[in-house]
Amino acid sequence: MSQVECSQMECMTDRIQNADWNQISEQLHQHGYAMIEQVLSERQCGELKAAYCQADLYRKTVNMQRYRFGLGEYKYFNYPLPNLIEQIRNEVYPRLVPVANAWFKVLGLGNSFPNTYVEFLNLCQQHQQTKATSLILKYQKGGFNTLHQDIYGEIYFPMQLVIVLDQPDINFKGGEFVMTQQNPRAQSKVMVLQPNQGDLLIFTTQFKPERGSRGYHRVNMKHGVSPILQGERHSLGIIFHDAVN
């Protein structure tokens, strides 16, 4: 690893470590998402985009239109993951464990998550979930991603990450990150976000707890991407749990 790469990795790590994690936890409890700005540099984003054509990095390519997932393409990384992705997972996971355990506790789900990411990956492996799920998504004009949840097996972590690798209104227009929250016996709430290049968005994978008059209940969450009106949009998705296939 070059000195420049080390310096950028250190800056990335510092931004994650120095973020206000109390505020992030509160935002996740309240809204189901939180943002850390400028975690990746423009150069790091460019390197990830350039690596999209490096076939040996990936285990699987998915044409979204073929499966009615939307219009675009994504590629799942193979193990071993690039150092940058490994570093992000190892830095962010333990800081989200208290939130995840609090959610499962108030909803009576019984499970608790281990404190270290290595232990969590071991748990995935015990359930035959051994395939990497981190991915890069690519959309061109007209591309979009239908609302969905990223569950790949029995074991899952209730939050995941995305980093947009292009700059909105410069490299592309449209392509907002969309989340929906479905409350029981109520209409869905829609949240529309537009992170800048390099921002780290943390969001709920499947659900979050919501306090009601009779205590906490579960509200289901989905996410997707609105149509790209112009240009090209790449994003890095980092999912903590591994997949069966």
PDB file of C-alpha atoms in Angstrom:
ATOM      1  CA  MET A   1       0.000   0.000   0.000  1.00  0.00           C
ATOM      2  CA  SER A   2       1.457   3.385  -1.048  1.00  0.00           C
ATOM      3  CA  GLN A   3       1.908   6.378   1.283  1.00  0.00           C
ATOM      4  CA  VAL A   4      -0.966   8.159  -0.487  1.00  0.00           C
ATOM      5  CA  GLU A   5      -3.235   5.135   0.004  1.00  0.00           C
ATOM      6  CA  CYS A   6      -2.226   4.889   3.672  1.00  0.00           C
ATOM      7  CA  SER A   7      -2.917   8.586   4.202  1.00  0.00           C
ATOM      8  CA  GLN A   8      -6.359   8.347   2.598  1.00  0.00           C
ATOM      9  CA  MET A   9      -7.163   5.210   4.597  1.00  0.00           C
ATOM     10  CA  GLU A  10      -6.161   6.995   7.798  1.00  0.00           C
ATOM     11  CA  CYS A  11      -8.365   9.983   6.907  1.00  0.00           C
ATOM     12  CA  MET A  12     -11.277   7.634   6.257  1.00  0.00           C
ATOM     13  CA  THR A  13     -10.736   5.851   9.564  1.00  0.00           C
ATOM     14  CA  ASP A  14     -10.449   9.161  11.430  1.00  0.00           C
ATOM     15  CA  ARG A  15     -13.741  10.417   9.987  1.00  0.00           C
ATOM     16  CA  ILE A  16     -15.520   7.269  11.144  1.00  0.00           C
ATOM     17  CA  GLN A  17     -13.914   7.236  14.592  1.00  0.00           C
ATOM     18  CA  ASN A  18     -14.443  10.966  15.180  1.00  0.00           C
ATOM     19  CA  ALA A  19     -18.085  10.994  14.108  1.00  0.00           C
ATOM     20  CA  ASP A  20     -20.667  11.789  16.788  1.00  0.00           C
ATOM     21  CA  TRP A  21     -21.878   8.242  17.378  1.00  0.00           C
ATOM     22  CA  ASN A  22     -24.337   9.285  20.077  1.00  0.00           C
ATOM     23  CA  GLN A  23     -26.064  11.517  17.552  1.00  0.00           C
ATOM     24  CA  ILE A  24     -25.856   8.832  14.864  1.00  0.00           C
ATOM     25  CA  SER A  25     -27.475   6.317  17.223  1.00  0.00           C
ATOM     26  CA  GLU A  26     -30.274   8.768  18.002  1.00  0.00           C
ATOM     27  CA  GLN A  27     -30.892   9.415  14.303  1.00  0.00           C
ATOM     28  CA  LEU A  28     -31.059   5.688  13.624  1.00  0.00           C
ATOM     29  CA  HIS A  29     -33.568   5.235  16.451  1.00  0.00           C
ATOM     30  CA  GLN A  30     -35.678   8.165  15.230  1.00  0.00           C
ATOM     31  CA  HIS A  31     -35.449   7.921  11.454  1.00  0.00           C
ATOM     32  CA  GLY A  32     -33.813   4.627  10.500  1.00  0.00           C
ATOM     33  CA  TYR A  33     -30.858   6.339   8.832  1.00  0.00           C
ATOM     34  CA  ALA A  34     -27.860   8.569   9.581  1.00  0.00           C
ATOM     35  CA  MET A  35     -25.053  10.137   7.560  1.00  0.00           C
ATOM     36  CA  ILE A  36     -21.311  10.662   7.998  1.00  0.00           C
ATOM     37  CA  GLU A  37     -20.074  13.210   5.467  1.00  0.00           C
ATOM     38  CA  GLN A  38     -16.993  12.842   3.243  1.00  0.00           C
ATOM     39  CA  VAL A  39     -15.797   9.475   4.506  1.00  0.00           C
ATOM     40  CA  LEU A  40     -14.217   8.679   1.122  1.00  0.00           C
ATOM     41  CA  SER A  41     -12.165  11.101  -0.951  1.00  0.00           C
ATOM     42  CA  GLU A  42     -12.861  11.860  -4.608  1.00  0.00           C
ATOM     43  CA  ARG A  43      -9.800   9.782  -5.470  1.00  0.00           C
ATOM     44  CA  GLN A  44     -10.994   6.765  -3.478  1.00  0.00           C
ATOM     45  CA  CYS A  45     -14.406   6.985  -5.153  1.00  0.00           C
ATOM     46  CA  GLY A  46     -12.719   7.144  -8.557  1.00  0.00           C
ATOM     47  CA  GLU A  47     -10.587   4.094  -7.823  1.00  0.00           C
ATOM     48  CA  LEU A  48     -13.647   2.063  -6.834  1.00  0.00           C
ATOM     49  CA  LYS A  49     -15.434   3.096 -10.033  1.00  0.00           C
ATOM     50  CA  ALA A  50     -12.391   2.218 -12.143  1.00  0.00           C
ATOM     51  CA  ALA A  51     -12.240  -1.232 -10.524  1.00  0.00           C
ATOM     52  CA  TYR A  52     -15.775  -1.999 -11.754  1.00  0.00           C
ATOM     53  CA  CYS A  53     -14.249  -3.498 -14.919  1.00  0.00           C
ATOM     54  CA  GLN A  54     -11.734  -5.660 -13.027  1.00  0.00           C
ATOM     55  CA  ALA A  55     -13.485  -9.015 -13.367  1.00  0.00           C
ATOM     56  CA  ASP A  56     -11.387 -10.956 -10.843  1.00  0.00           C
ATOM     57  CA  LEU A  57     -12.653  -8.765  -7.974  1.00  0.00           C
ATOM     58  CA  TYR A  58     -16.236 -10.008  -8.323  1.00  0.00           C
ATOM     59  CA  ARG A  59     -18.069 -13.283  -7.840  1.00  0.00           C
ATOM     60  CA  LYS A  60     -21.362 -12.449  -9.539  1.00  0.00           C
ATOM     61  CA  THR A  61     -22.891  -9.881 -11.909  1.00  0.00           C
ATOM     62  CA  VAL A  62     -26.631  -9.178 -11.829  1.00  0.00           C
ATOM     63  CA  ASN A  63     -28.642  -7.569 -14.631  1.00  0.00           C
ATOM     64  CA  MET A  64     -31.378  -5.838 -12.658  1.00  0.00           C
ATOM     65  CA  GLN A  65     -33.915  -5.731 -15.486  1.00  0.00           C
ATOM     66  CA  ARG A  66     -33.730  -9.498 -15.913  1.00  0.00           C
ATOM     67  CA  TYR A  67     -34.983 -10.064 -12.350  1.00  0.00           C
ATOM     68  CA  ARG A  68     -37.312  -7.047 -12.302  1.00  0.00           C
ATOM     69  CA  PHE A  69     -35.131  -5.379  -9.684  1.00  0.00           C
ATOM     70  CA  GLY A  70     -35.025  -2.182 -11.728  1.00  0.00           C
ATOM     71  CA  LEU A  71     -32.774  -1.046 -14.566  1.00  0.00           C
ATOM     72  CA  GLY A  72     -29.019  -1.203 -14.076  1.00  0.00           C
ATOM     73  CA  GLU A  73     -26.306  -3.619 -13.059  1.00  0.00           C
ATOM     74  CA  TYR A  74     -24.488  -4.606  -9.903  1.00  0.00           C
ATOM     75  CA  LYS A  75     -21.549  -6.821  -9.030  1.00  0.00           C
ATOM     76  CA  TYR A  76     -20.913  -8.690  -5.789  1.00  0.00           C
ATOM     77  CA  PHE A  77     -17.319  -8.601  -4.598  1.00  0.00           C
ATOM     78  CA  ASN A  78     -15.485 -11.839  -3.962  1.00  0.00           C
ATOM     79  CA  TYR A  79     -13.427 -12.580  -0.882  1.00  0.00           C
ATOM     80  CA  PRO A  80     -10.901 -11.271  -0.014  1.00  0.00           C
ATOM     81  CA  LEU A  81     -12.542  -7.856  -0.131  1.00  0.00           C
ATOM     82  CA  PRO A  82     -10.566  -4.708  -0.980  1.00  0.00           C
ATOM     83  CA  ASN A  83      -8.826  -3.299   2.112  1.00  0.00           C
ATOM     84  CA  LEU A  84     -10.971  -0.176   2.085  1.00  0.00           C
ATOM     85  CA  ILE A  85     -14.217  -2.161   2.384  1.00  0.00           C
ATOM     86  CA  GLU A  86     -12.803  -4.427   5.088  1.00  0.00           C
ATOM     87  CA  GLN A  87     -11.680  -1.390   7.064  1.00  0.00           C
ATOM     88  CA  ILE A  88     -15.093   0.278   6.852  1.00  0.00           C
ATOM     89  CA  ARG A  89     -16.884  -2.883   7.989  1.00  0.00           C
ATOM     90  CA  ASN A  90     -14.531  -3.394  10.920  1.00  0.00           C
ATOM     91  CA  GLU A  91     -14.756   0.240  12.034  1.00  0.00           C
ATOM     92  CA  VAL A  92     -18.508   0.718  11.689  1.00  0.00           C
ATOM     93  CA  TYR A  93     -19.920  -2.642  12.841  1.00  0.00           C
ATOM     94  CA  PRO A  94     -18.968  -2.462  16.567  1.00  0.00           C
ATOM     95  CA  ARG A  95     -20.342   1.081  16.766  1.00  0.00           C
ATOM     96  CA  LEU A  96     -23.722  -0.122  15.486  1.00  0.00           C
ATOM     97  CA  VAL A  97     -23.982  -3.203  17.710  1.00  0.00           C
ATOM     98  CA  PRO A  98     -25.522  -1.291  20.674  1.00  0.00           C
ATOM     99  CA  VAL A  99     -28.260   0.072  18.392  1.00  0.00           C
ATOM    100  CA  ALA A 100     -28.916  -3.339  16.837  1.00  0.00           C
ATOM    101  CA  ASN A 101     -29.101  -5.052  20.239  1.00  0.00           C
ATOM    102  CA  ALA A 102     -31.420  -2.346  21.587  1.00  0.00           C
ATOM    103  CA  TRP A 103     -33.769  -2.824  18.620  1.00  0.00           C
ATOM    104  CA  PHE A 104     -33.902  -6.587  19.020  1.00  0.00           C
ATOM    105  CA  LYS A 105     -34.431  -6.281  22.773  1.00  0.00           C
ATOM    106  CA  VAL A 106     -37.403  -3.883  22.649  1.00  0.00           C
ATOM    107  CA  LEU A 107     -39.023  -5.953  19.885  1.00  0.00           C
ATOM    108  CA  GLY A 108     -38.543  -9.185  21.833  1.00  0.00           C
ATOM    109  CA  LEU A 109     -36.561 -10.874  19.064  1.00  0.00           C
ATOM    110  CA  GLY A 110     -34.236 -12.594  21.530  1.00  0.00           C
ATOM    111  CA  ASN A 111     -31.013 -12.452  19.548  1.00  0.00           C
ATOM    112  CA  SER A 112     -28.020 -10.322  20.438  1.00  0.00           C
ATOM    113  CA  PHE A 113     -25.107  -9.493  18.176  1.00  0.00           C
ATOM    114  CA  PRO A 114     -21.458 -10.166  19.064  1.00  0.00           C
ATOM    115  CA  ASN A 115     -19.241  -7.172  19.775  1.00  0.00           C
ATOM    116  CA  THR A 116     -16.640  -7.884  17.094  1.00  0.00           C
ATOM    117  CA  TYR A 117     -17.154  -8.231  13.381  1.00  0.00           C
ATOM    118  CA  VAL A 118     -15.027 -11.389  13.214  1.00  0.00           C
ATOM    119  CA  GLU A 119     -17.442 -13.081  15.625  1.00  0.00           C
ATOM    120  CA  PHE A 120     -20.414 -11.987  13.524  1.00  0.00           C
ATOM    121  CA  LEU A 121     -18.856 -13.409  10.335  1.00  0.00           C
ATOM    122  CA  ASN A 122     -18.234 -16.672  12.194  1.00  0.00           C
ATOM    123  CA  LEU A 123     -21.937 -16.734  13.064  1.00  0.00           C
ATOM    124  CA  CYS A 124     -22.784 -16.319   9.377  1.00  0.00           C
ATOM    125  CA  GLN A 125     -20.440 -19.174   8.464  1.00  0.00           C
ATOM    126  CA  GLN A 126     -22.108 -21.456  11.006  1.00  0.00           C
ATOM    127  CA  HIS A 127     -25.324 -20.957   9.019  1.00  0.00           C
ATOM    128  CA  GLN A 128     -23.664 -21.627   5.638  1.00  0.00           C
ATOM    129  CA  GLN A 129     -23.606 -17.918   4.768  1.00  0.00           C
ATOM    130  CA  THR A 130     -20.107 -17.577   3.317  1.00  0.00           C
ATOM    131  CA  LYS A 131     -20.525 -15.445   0.166  1.00  0.00           C
ATOM    132  CA  ALA A 132     -19.564 -11.764   0.194  1.00  0.00           C
ATOM    133  CA  THR A 133     -22.479  -9.347  -0.174  1.00  0.00           C
ATOM    134  CA  SER A 134     -20.671  -6.025  -0.587  1.00  0.00           C
ATOM    135  CA  LEU A 135     -21.306  -4.733  -4.087  1.00  0.00           C
ATOM    136  CA  ILE A 136     -20.991  -1.908  -6.581  1.00  0.00           C
ATOM    137  CA  LEU A 137     -24.107  -0.738  -8.404  1.00  0.00           C
ATOM    138  CA  LYS A 138     -24.073   1.103 -11.730  1.00  0.00           C
ATOM    139  CA  TYR A 139     -26.969   3.037 -13.256  1.00  0.00           C
ATOM    140  CA  GLN A 140     -27.137   4.978 -16.513  1.00  0.00           C
ATOM    141  CA  LYS A 141     -29.815   7.386 -17.726  1.00  0.00           C
ATOM    142  CA  GLY A 142     -33.241   5.874 -16.991  1.00  0.00           C
ATOM    143  CA  GLY A 143     -31.813   3.404 -14.481  1.00  0.00           C
ATOM    144  CA  PHE A 144     -33.465   2.813 -11.111  1.00  0.00           C
ATOM    145  CA  ASN A 145     -33.715   0.313  -8.261  1.00  0.00           C
ATOM    146  CA  THR A 146     -37.057  -0.963  -7.013  1.00  0.00           C
ATOM    147  CA  LEU A 147     -37.853  -0.883  -3.291  1.00  0.00           C
ATOM    148  CA  HIS A 148     -36.379  -3.909  -1.556  1.00  0.00           C
ATOM    149  CA  GLN A 149     -34.661  -5.384   1.518  1.00  0.00           C
ATOM    150  CA  ASP A 150     -31.211  -7.015   1.469  1.00  0.00           C
ATOM    151  CA  ILE A 151     -31.691 -10.296   3.330  1.00  0.00           C
ATOM    152  CA  TYR A 152     -29.468 -13.208   2.252  1.00  0.00           C
ATOM    153  CA  GLY A 153     -30.111 -15.906   4.828  1.00  0.00           C
ATOM    154  CA  GLU A 154     -31.216 -16.669   8.367  1.00  0.00           C
ATOM    155  CA  ILE A 155     -28.518 -14.442   9.896  1.00  0.00           C
ATOM    156  CA  TYR A 156     -28.713 -10.740   9.128  1.00  0.00           C
ATOM    157  CA  PHE A 157     -27.570  -7.463  10.652  1.00  0.00           C
ATOM    158  CA  PRO A 158     -30.345  -4.842  10.839  1.00  0.00           C
ATOM    159  CA  MET A 159     -28.301  -1.973   9.347  1.00  0.00           C
ATOM    160  CA  GLN A 160     -26.159  -1.547   6.254  1.00  0.00           C
ATOM    161  CA  LEU A 161     -24.165   1.126   4.424  1.00  0.00           C
ATOM    162  CA  VAL A 162     -24.050   2.847   1.053  1.00  0.00           C
ATOM    163  CA  ILE A 163     -21.590   5.360  -0.392  1.00  0.00           C
ATOM    164  CA  VAL A 164     -22.424   7.193  -3.622  1.00  0.00           C
ATOM    165  CA  LEU A 165     -19.276   7.314  -5.779  1.00  0.00           C
ATOM    166  CA  ASP A 166     -20.394  10.137  -8.102  1.00  0.00           C
ATOM    167  CA  GLN A 167     -21.382  13.717  -7.317  1.00  0.00           C
ATOM    168  CA  PRO A 168     -25.098  14.582  -7.711  1.00  0.00           C
ATOM    169  CA  ASP A 169     -25.863  17.423 -10.153  1.00  0.00           C
ATOM    170  CA  ILE A 170     -22.371  17.098 -11.654  1.00  0.00           C
ATOM    171  CA  ASN A 171     -22.003  13.437 -12.677  1.00  0.00           C
ATOM    172  CA  PHE A 172     -25.717  12.646 -12.629  1.00  0.00           C
ATOM    173  CA  LYS A 173     -29.153  14.094 -11.992  1.00  0.00           C
ATOM    174  CA  GLY A 174     -32.026  12.307 -10.276  1.00  0.00           C
ATOM    175  CA  GLY A 175     -31.023   9.021  -8.688  1.00  0.00           C
ATOM    176  CA  GLU A 176     -32.129   9.911  -5.164  1.00  0.00           C
ATOM    177  CA  PHE A 177     -31.896   7.310  -2.405  1.00  0.00           C
ATOM    178  CA  VAL A 178     -35.473   6.488  -1.396  1.00  0.00           C
ATOM    179  CA  MET A 179     -36.670   4.828   1.812  1.00  0.00           C
ATOM    180  CA  THR A 180     -40.187   3.857   2.829  1.00  0.00           C
ATOM    181  CA  GLN A 181     -41.491   3.183   6.324  1.00  0.00           C
ATOM    182  CA  GLN A 182     -44.663   1.119   6.633  1.00  0.00           C
ATOM    183  CA  ASN A 183     -46.440   1.636   9.943  1.00  0.00           C
ATOM    184  CA  PRO A 184     -49.108  -0.897  10.935  1.00  0.00           C
ATOM    185  CA  ARG A 185     -52.582   0.151   9.736  1.00  0.00           C
ATOM    186  CA  ALA A 186     -51.217   3.385   8.229  1.00  0.00           C
ATOM    187  CA  GLN A 187     -49.986   4.764   4.920  1.00  0.00           C
ATOM    188  CA  SER A 188     -46.288   4.499   4.085  1.00  0.00           C
ATOM    189  CA  LYS A 189     -43.894   7.305   4.939  1.00  0.00           C
ATOM    190  CA  VAL A 190     -41.379   8.175   2.200  1.00  0.00           C
ATOM    191  CA  MET A 191     -37.904   9.641   2.794  1.00  0.00           C
ATOM    192  CA  VAL A 192     -35.823  10.943  -0.122  1.00  0.00           C
ATOM    193  CA  LEU A 193     -32.086  11.500   0.403  1.00  0.00           C
ATOM    194  CA  GLN A 194     -29.301  12.706  -1.879  1.00  0.00           C
ATOM    195  CA  PRO A 195     -25.891  12.016  -0.304  1.00  0.00           C
ATOM    196  CA  ASN A 196     -22.861  13.740  -1.793  1.00  0.00           C
ATOM    197  CA  GLN A 197     -19.942  11.838  -3.276  1.00  0.00           C
ATOM    198  CA  GLY A 198     -18.061  10.011  -0.520  1.00  0.00           C
ATOM    199  CA  ASP A 199     -20.731  10.421   2.180  1.00  0.00           C
ATOM    200  CA  LEU A 200     -21.458   7.288   4.222  1.00  0.00           C
ATOM    201  CA  LEU A 201     -25.170   6.598   4.663  1.00  0.00           C
ATOM    202  CA  ILE A 202     -26.154   4.131   7.392  1.00  0.00           C
ATOM    203  CA  PHE A 203     -29.695   2.802   7.106  1.00  0.00           C
ATOM    204  CA  THR A 204     -31.928   0.036   8.334  1.00  0.00           C
ATOM    205  CA  THR A 205     -31.971  -3.188   6.323  1.00  0.00           C
ATOM    206  CA  GLN A 206     -35.481  -4.446   7.047  1.00  0.00           C
ATOM    207  CA  PHE A 207     -37.177  -2.735  10.012  1.00  0.00           C
ATOM    208  CA  LYS A 208     -36.816  -0.471  13.027  1.00  0.00           C
ATOM    209  CA  PRO A 209     -38.736  -0.249  16.311  1.00  0.00           C
ATOM    210  CA  GLU A 210     -41.261   2.519  16.819  1.00  0.00           C
ATOM    211  CA  ARG A 211     -42.782   3.457  20.164  1.00  0.00           C
ATOM    212  CA  GLY A 212     -46.587   3.441  20.276  1.00  0.00           C
ATOM    213  CA  SER A 213     -49.241   3.762  22.967  1.00  0.00           C
ATOM    214  CA  ARG A 214     -48.773   0.085  23.893  1.00  0.00           C
ATOM    215  CA  GLY A 215     -45.000  -0.011  23.763  1.00  0.00           C
ATOM    216  CA  TYR A 216     -42.695  -0.728  20.856  1.00  0.00           C
ATOM    217  CA  HIS A 217     -43.795  -2.221  17.572  1.00  0.00           C
ATOM    218  CA  ARG A 218     -41.976  -3.077  14.366  1.00  0.00           C
ATOM    219  CA  VAL A 219     -42.171  -0.851  11.284  1.00  0.00           C
ATOM    220  CA  ASN A 220     -40.975  -2.350   8.019  1.00  0.00           C
ATOM    221  CA  MET A 221     -38.509  -0.391   5.895  1.00  0.00           C
ATOM    222  CA  LYS A 222     -37.488  -0.706   2.251  1.00  0.00           C
ATOM    223  CA  HIS A 223     -35.027   1.218   0.112  1.00  0.00           C
ATOM    224  CA  GLY A 224     -34.368   1.883  -3.559  1.00  0.00           C
ATOM    225  CA  VAL A 225     -33.100   4.463  -6.057  1.00  0.00           C
ATOM    226  CA  SER A 226     -35.247   6.852  -8.103  1.00  0.00           C
ATOM    227  CA  PRO A 227     -34.681   7.071 -11.901  1.00  0.00           C
ATOM    228  CA  ILE A 228     -31.451   8.604 -13.184  1.00  0.00           C
ATOM    229  CA  LEU A 229     -32.446  11.604 -15.287  1.00  0.00           C
ATOM    230  CA  GLN A 230     -28.998  12.303 -16.696  1.00  0.00           C
ATOM    231  CA  GLY A 231     -25.460  10.915 -16.468  1.00  0.00           C
ATOM    232  CA  GLU A 232     -24.187   7.844 -14.653  1.00  0.00           C
ATOM    233  CA  ARG A 233     -24.413   6.883 -10.968  1.00  0.00           C
ATOM    234  CA  HIS A 234     -22.201   4.370  -9.143  1.00  0.00           C
ATOM    235  CA  SER A 235     -22.550   3.402  -5.500  1.00  0.00           C
ATOM    236  CA  LEU A 236     -20.798   1.079  -3.075  1.00  0.00           C
ATOM    237  CA  GLY A 237     -23.095  -1.046  -0.934  1.00  0.00           C
ATOM    238  CA  ILE A 238     -21.642  -2.563   2.235  1.00  0.00           C
ATOM    239  CA  ILE A 239     -23.770  -5.247   3.863  1.00  0.00           C
ATOM    240  CA  PHE A 240     -22.522  -6.823   7.071  1.00  0.00           C
ATOM    241  CA  HIS A 241     -24.071 -10.290   6.752  1.00  0.00           C
ATOM    242  CA  ASP A 242     -22.848 -12.807   4.175  1.00  0.00           C
ATOM    243  CA  ALA A 243     -25.030 -14.758   1.752  1.00  0.00           C
ATOM    244  CA  VAL A 244     -25.841 -18.425   1.230  1.00  0.00           C
ATOM    245  CA  ASN A 245     -25.368 -18.003  -2.528  1.00  0.00           C
TER     246      ASN A 245
END
